[in-house]
């Protein structure tokens, strides 16, 4: 069920030397919509959190400063599980759901240990993100991650830091890198947000930026931050934008409540946008049966 490897050619755009998928290979990878499961970890526990209530925490890619709060306010939590991250990963493996993401919502050792446990439970089946840098990416890849997910590390002072992006690409290779372009709408455009989704960058998510950054990674992960964790319905405009412009696989997360919403993602994304469901699932305290979503996923293949 894994995607075929993409043929790459050397490319240089915006000063960053990367590799890009051939147009034919990219198109062949975009024929079905898939459900991508998730495991969000906060202080070692699997949780579902309202994304917009996250606050910047000290981490390896966002050093603490004198202005950082010593005890940041707690985020709004929709659900906290008694099951371990490894148990969720084992369930996803048993249901043949590769390509899901494990996100560490903090830099604490308990969250790292939980993430490593999940990767060990589903070798080659999960992406991992949260404080990933060139220095520690190998730890997670060696533990079983198929890809690492990066966002804040490659941004500095609100813009893409080309040197950091180059170092990240050199450390893990584009084939094992996912760029998190989670965004919020401001005015008429969607802007990537970093630092626990609290800081707007200058990067607009559009055809130009998606095409340029696609040269440097294997996939995009995009949370619609304005609806993330709220079960308010999807950001259809954002899904449509991703389906129209992303030249590589892209996963959308945010606001899915029902099987009907999955069909909306499928239609708005032109069959090219995969989808994550979090708080709405019964395995995370919601009303949408996980088993029904798995069956929907299988019906798409």
C-alpha positions as a printed Julia matrix, in Angstrom:
301×3 Matrix{Float64}:
   0.0    0.0     0.0
   3.0    2.27    0.06
   3.41   4.73   -2.76
   5.85   3.92   -5.57
   9.22   5.67   -5.38
   9.29   8.91   -7.32
  11.86   9.54  -10.02
  13.88  12.66   -9.17
  15.95  15.06  -11.15
  18.32  17.74   -9.85
  16.62  21.09   -9.45
  17.52  24.53   -8.16
  14.83  27.02   -7.29
  15.02  29.97   -5.01
  18.68  29.2    -4.31
  17.95  25.79   -2.78
  19.37  22.76   -4.59
  16.97  19.85   -4.18
  15.49  17.09   -6.27
  12.06  16.98   -7.79
   9.66  14.3    -8.94
   9.08  13.92  -12.64
   5.66  15.16  -13.69
   4.56  11.69  -14.76
   5.56  10.09  -11.48
   3.89  12.84   -9.46
   0.68  12.38  -11.39
   0.73   8.6   -10.96
   0.94   9.02   -7.18
  -2.27  11.09   -7.11
  -4.96   8.63   -8.18
  -6.71   7.74   -4.92
  -7.65   9.56   -1.74
  -6.37   7.93    1.41
  -7.12   8.24    5.11
  -3.93   9.11    6.98
  -4.21   8.33   10.7
  -2.62  10.46   13.4
  -1.09  10.2    16.85
  -0.68  13.54   18.63
   1.46  13.35   21.76
   1.54  15.93   24.55
   3.58  15.29   27.7
   3.83  11.63   26.76
   0.08  11.11   26.38
  -1.99  10.68   23.23
  -4.28  13.7    23.06
  -6.48  15.69   20.74
  -5.84  19.4    21.18
  -7.39  22.52   19.68
  -4.47  23.62   17.52
  -5.04  27.35   17.86
  -4.62  27.11   21.65
  -1.1   25.69   21.5
   1.59  27.97   22.84
   5.27  28.05   21.99
   7.26  25.7    24.22
  11.05  25.42   24.51
  12.27  22.9    21.96
  15.3   21.95   19.96
  14.26  24.0    16.95
  12.86  26.98   18.93
  15.29  27.94   21.67
  13.88  29.61   24.76
  14.47  33.32   25.15
  14.22  35.7    28.05
  10.71  36.58   26.91
   9.55  32.95   26.94
   7.07  32.08   29.66
   8.44  29.63   32.23
   5.0   28.04   32.55
   3.09  28.46   29.3
  -0.67  28.17   29.49
  -2.1   24.74   28.87
  -3.76  24.13   25.49
  -7.43  23.24   25.23
  -7.63  19.43   25.22
 -10.57  17.66   23.58
  -9.43  14.17   24.57
  -6.71  12.34   26.48
  -6.31   8.61   25.92
  -5.5    5.85   28.36
  -3.93   3.95   25.45
  -0.29   4.41   24.55
   1.0    5.81   21.29
   2.4    2.35   20.51
  -1.07   0.82   20.87
  -2.5    3.26   18.34
   0.41   2.56   15.98
  -0.15  -1.19   16.28
  -3.82  -0.71   15.41
  -2.91   1.33   12.33
  -0.42  -1.34   11.27
  -3.03  -4.09   11.68
  -5.43  -2.07    9.51
  -2.79  -1.45    6.82
  -2.85   2.35    7.15
   0.64   3.57    6.25
   1.61   7.2     5.95
   0.04   8.49    9.15
   1.78  11.06   11.3
   3.06  11.11   14.87
   3.36  14.66   16.19
   5.19  15.56   19.39
   3.49  18.66   20.79
   6.37  19.48   23.08
  10.05  18.81   23.62
   9.8   16.71   26.78
  11.43  13.3    27.09
   8.1   11.57   27.77
   6.74  12.67   24.39
   9.92  11.56   22.63
   9.77   8.16   24.31
   6.12   7.75   23.33
   6.88   8.7    19.72
   9.75   6.23   19.5
   7.44   3.54   20.88
   4.92   4.24   18.13
   7.6    4.08   15.43
   8.85   0.77   16.77
   5.31  -0.61   16.69
   4.78   0.26   13.0
   8.21   0.19   11.31
   8.21   2.1     8.04
   4.56   3.04    8.45
   4.6    6.45   10.14
   5.92   9.97    9.68
   7.13  11.83   12.78
   7.33  15.53   13.54
   7.91  17.96   16.37
  11.3   19.52   16.99
  12.96  17.68   14.09
  16.4   18.99   13.05
  19.25  17.66   10.89
  20.97  16.6    14.11
  18.18  14.41   15.5
  16.33  13.27   12.36
  18.44  10.12   12.09
  17.29   8.98   15.52
  13.69   8.8    14.37
  14.47   7.32   10.96
  16.56   4.62   12.6
  13.69   3.94   15.02
  11.37   3.13   12.13
   9.95   6.41   10.77
   9.47   6.37    7.02
   9.69  10.19    6.93
  10.39  13.11    9.23
   8.11  16.16    9.25
   9.65  19.6     9.49
   8.22  23.09    9.77
   9.6   25.61   12.28
  13.22  24.56   11.78
  13.29  25.76    8.16
  11.83  29.16    8.98
  13.61  32.09   10.6
  12.22  35.56   11.25
   9.08  34.7     9.33
  10.68  33.48    6.1
  12.11  30.28    4.66
  15.75  29.96    5.71
  17.3   28.47    2.6
  20.47  27.38    4.39
  18.47  25.47    7.0
  16.28  23.91    4.33
  19.37  22.81    2.43
  20.87  21.27    5.57
  17.65  19.41    6.28
  17.48  18.04    2.75
  21.12  16.96    2.9
  20.59  15.25    6.25
  17.61  13.06    5.31
  17.2   13.25    1.49
  14.03  14.62   -0.12
  12.51  11.13   -0.34
  12.2   10.98    3.46
  11.2   14.56    4.17
   7.7   15.97    4.68
   7.27  19.73    4.89
   4.52  20.88    7.22
   2.89  23.91    5.64
   0.1   24.27    8.18
  -1.53  27.62    7.62
  -4.06  30.22    8.63
  -5.98  32.63    6.47
  -5.19  36.33    6.67
  -6.94  38.58    4.23
  -7.27  36.77    0.92
  -4.35  34.37    1.38
  -3.23  31.41    3.45
   0.06  31.95    5.26
   2.23  29.23    6.8
   2.29  29.51   10.6
   5.08  28.22   12.83
   6.03  28.01   16.51
   3.02  26.01   17.67
   0.94  27.7    14.95
   1.13  31.08   16.67
   3.5   32.97   14.36
   2.56  34.01   10.83
   5.33  33.73    8.27
   5.56  35.63    4.99
   5.11  32.41    2.98
   1.82  32.32    1.11
   0.54  28.84    0.26
  -0.1   29.04   -3.48
   0.96  27.45   -6.74
   4.36  29.13   -6.79
   5.38  28.16   -3.26
   4.03  24.62   -3.5
   5.84  24.07   -6.78
   9.13  25.43   -5.45
   9.09  23.55   -2.15
   7.98  20.31   -3.81
  11.49  20.07   -5.2
  12.82  19.59   -1.67
  10.51  17.0    -0.14
   8.38  13.94   -0.73
   5.07  15.19    0.65
   3.3   18.11    2.27
   1.28  18.02    5.47
  -1.16  20.92    5.84
  -3.3   21.55    8.9
  -6.1   24.04    8.43
  -5.25  25.68   11.75
  -8.38  27.82   11.93
 -10.55  24.67   12.14
  -8.07  22.18   13.59
  -9.45  20.25   16.55
 -12.8   22.07   16.5
 -14.97  19.64   14.52
 -16.48  22.61   12.68
 -16.18  21.2     9.19
 -13.32  21.34    6.75
 -11.69  24.38    5.19
 -12.95  23.6     1.71
 -11.19  26.57    0.13
  -7.84  25.37    1.42
  -8.47  21.8     0.27
  -9.36  23.08   -3.19
  -6.16  25.12   -3.34
  -4.06  22.08   -2.38
  -5.78  19.85   -4.9
  -5.28  22.37   -7.67
  -1.66  23.29   -7.07
   0.28  20.64   -5.15
   2.49  18.65   -7.54
   3.32  16.01   -4.91
   1.23  14.03   -2.37
  -0.39  16.27    0.22
  -2.39  15.47    3.34
  -5.0   17.84    4.76
  -6.0   17.87    8.43
  -8.62  19.95   10.18
 -12.33  19.95   10.97
 -13.45  16.61    9.53
 -16.65  15.49   11.31
 -18.26  12.83    9.12
 -17.98  10.54    6.13
 -19.68  13.3     4.16
 -16.76  15.59    4.99
 -14.38  12.96    3.61
 -16.33  13.05    0.36
 -16.09  16.84    0.33
 -12.29  16.57    0.67
 -12.25  14.07   -2.17
 -14.29  16.36   -4.45
 -12.74  19.7    -3.5
  -9.24  18.25   -3.66
  -9.82  16.73   -7.11
  -8.98  13.27   -5.77
  -5.45  14.42   -5.04
  -5.6   15.34   -1.33
  -5.32  12.74    1.41
  -7.06  13.38    4.7
  -6.5   13.03    8.42
  -9.3   12.71   10.97
  -8.61  13.42   14.63
 -11.04  14.61   17.31
 -14.15  13.4    15.48
 -13.11   9.72   15.66
 -14.54   7.49   18.37
 -11.01   6.32   19.2
 -10.34   9.93   20.25
 -13.63  10.49   22.08
 -15.69  11.6    19.07
 -18.79  10.23   17.37
 -17.38   9.12   13.99
 -16.63   5.37   14.05
 -13.0    4.67   13.24
 -14.03   1.41   11.54
 -16.3    3.28    9.14
 -13.45   5.58    8.17
 -11.18   2.57    7.58
 -13.84   1.02    5.35
 -14.2    4.33    3.47
 -10.43   4.35    2.97
 -10.44   0.82    1.61
 -13.27   1.65   -0.79
 -11.04   4.33   -2.37
  -8.23   1.94   -3.25
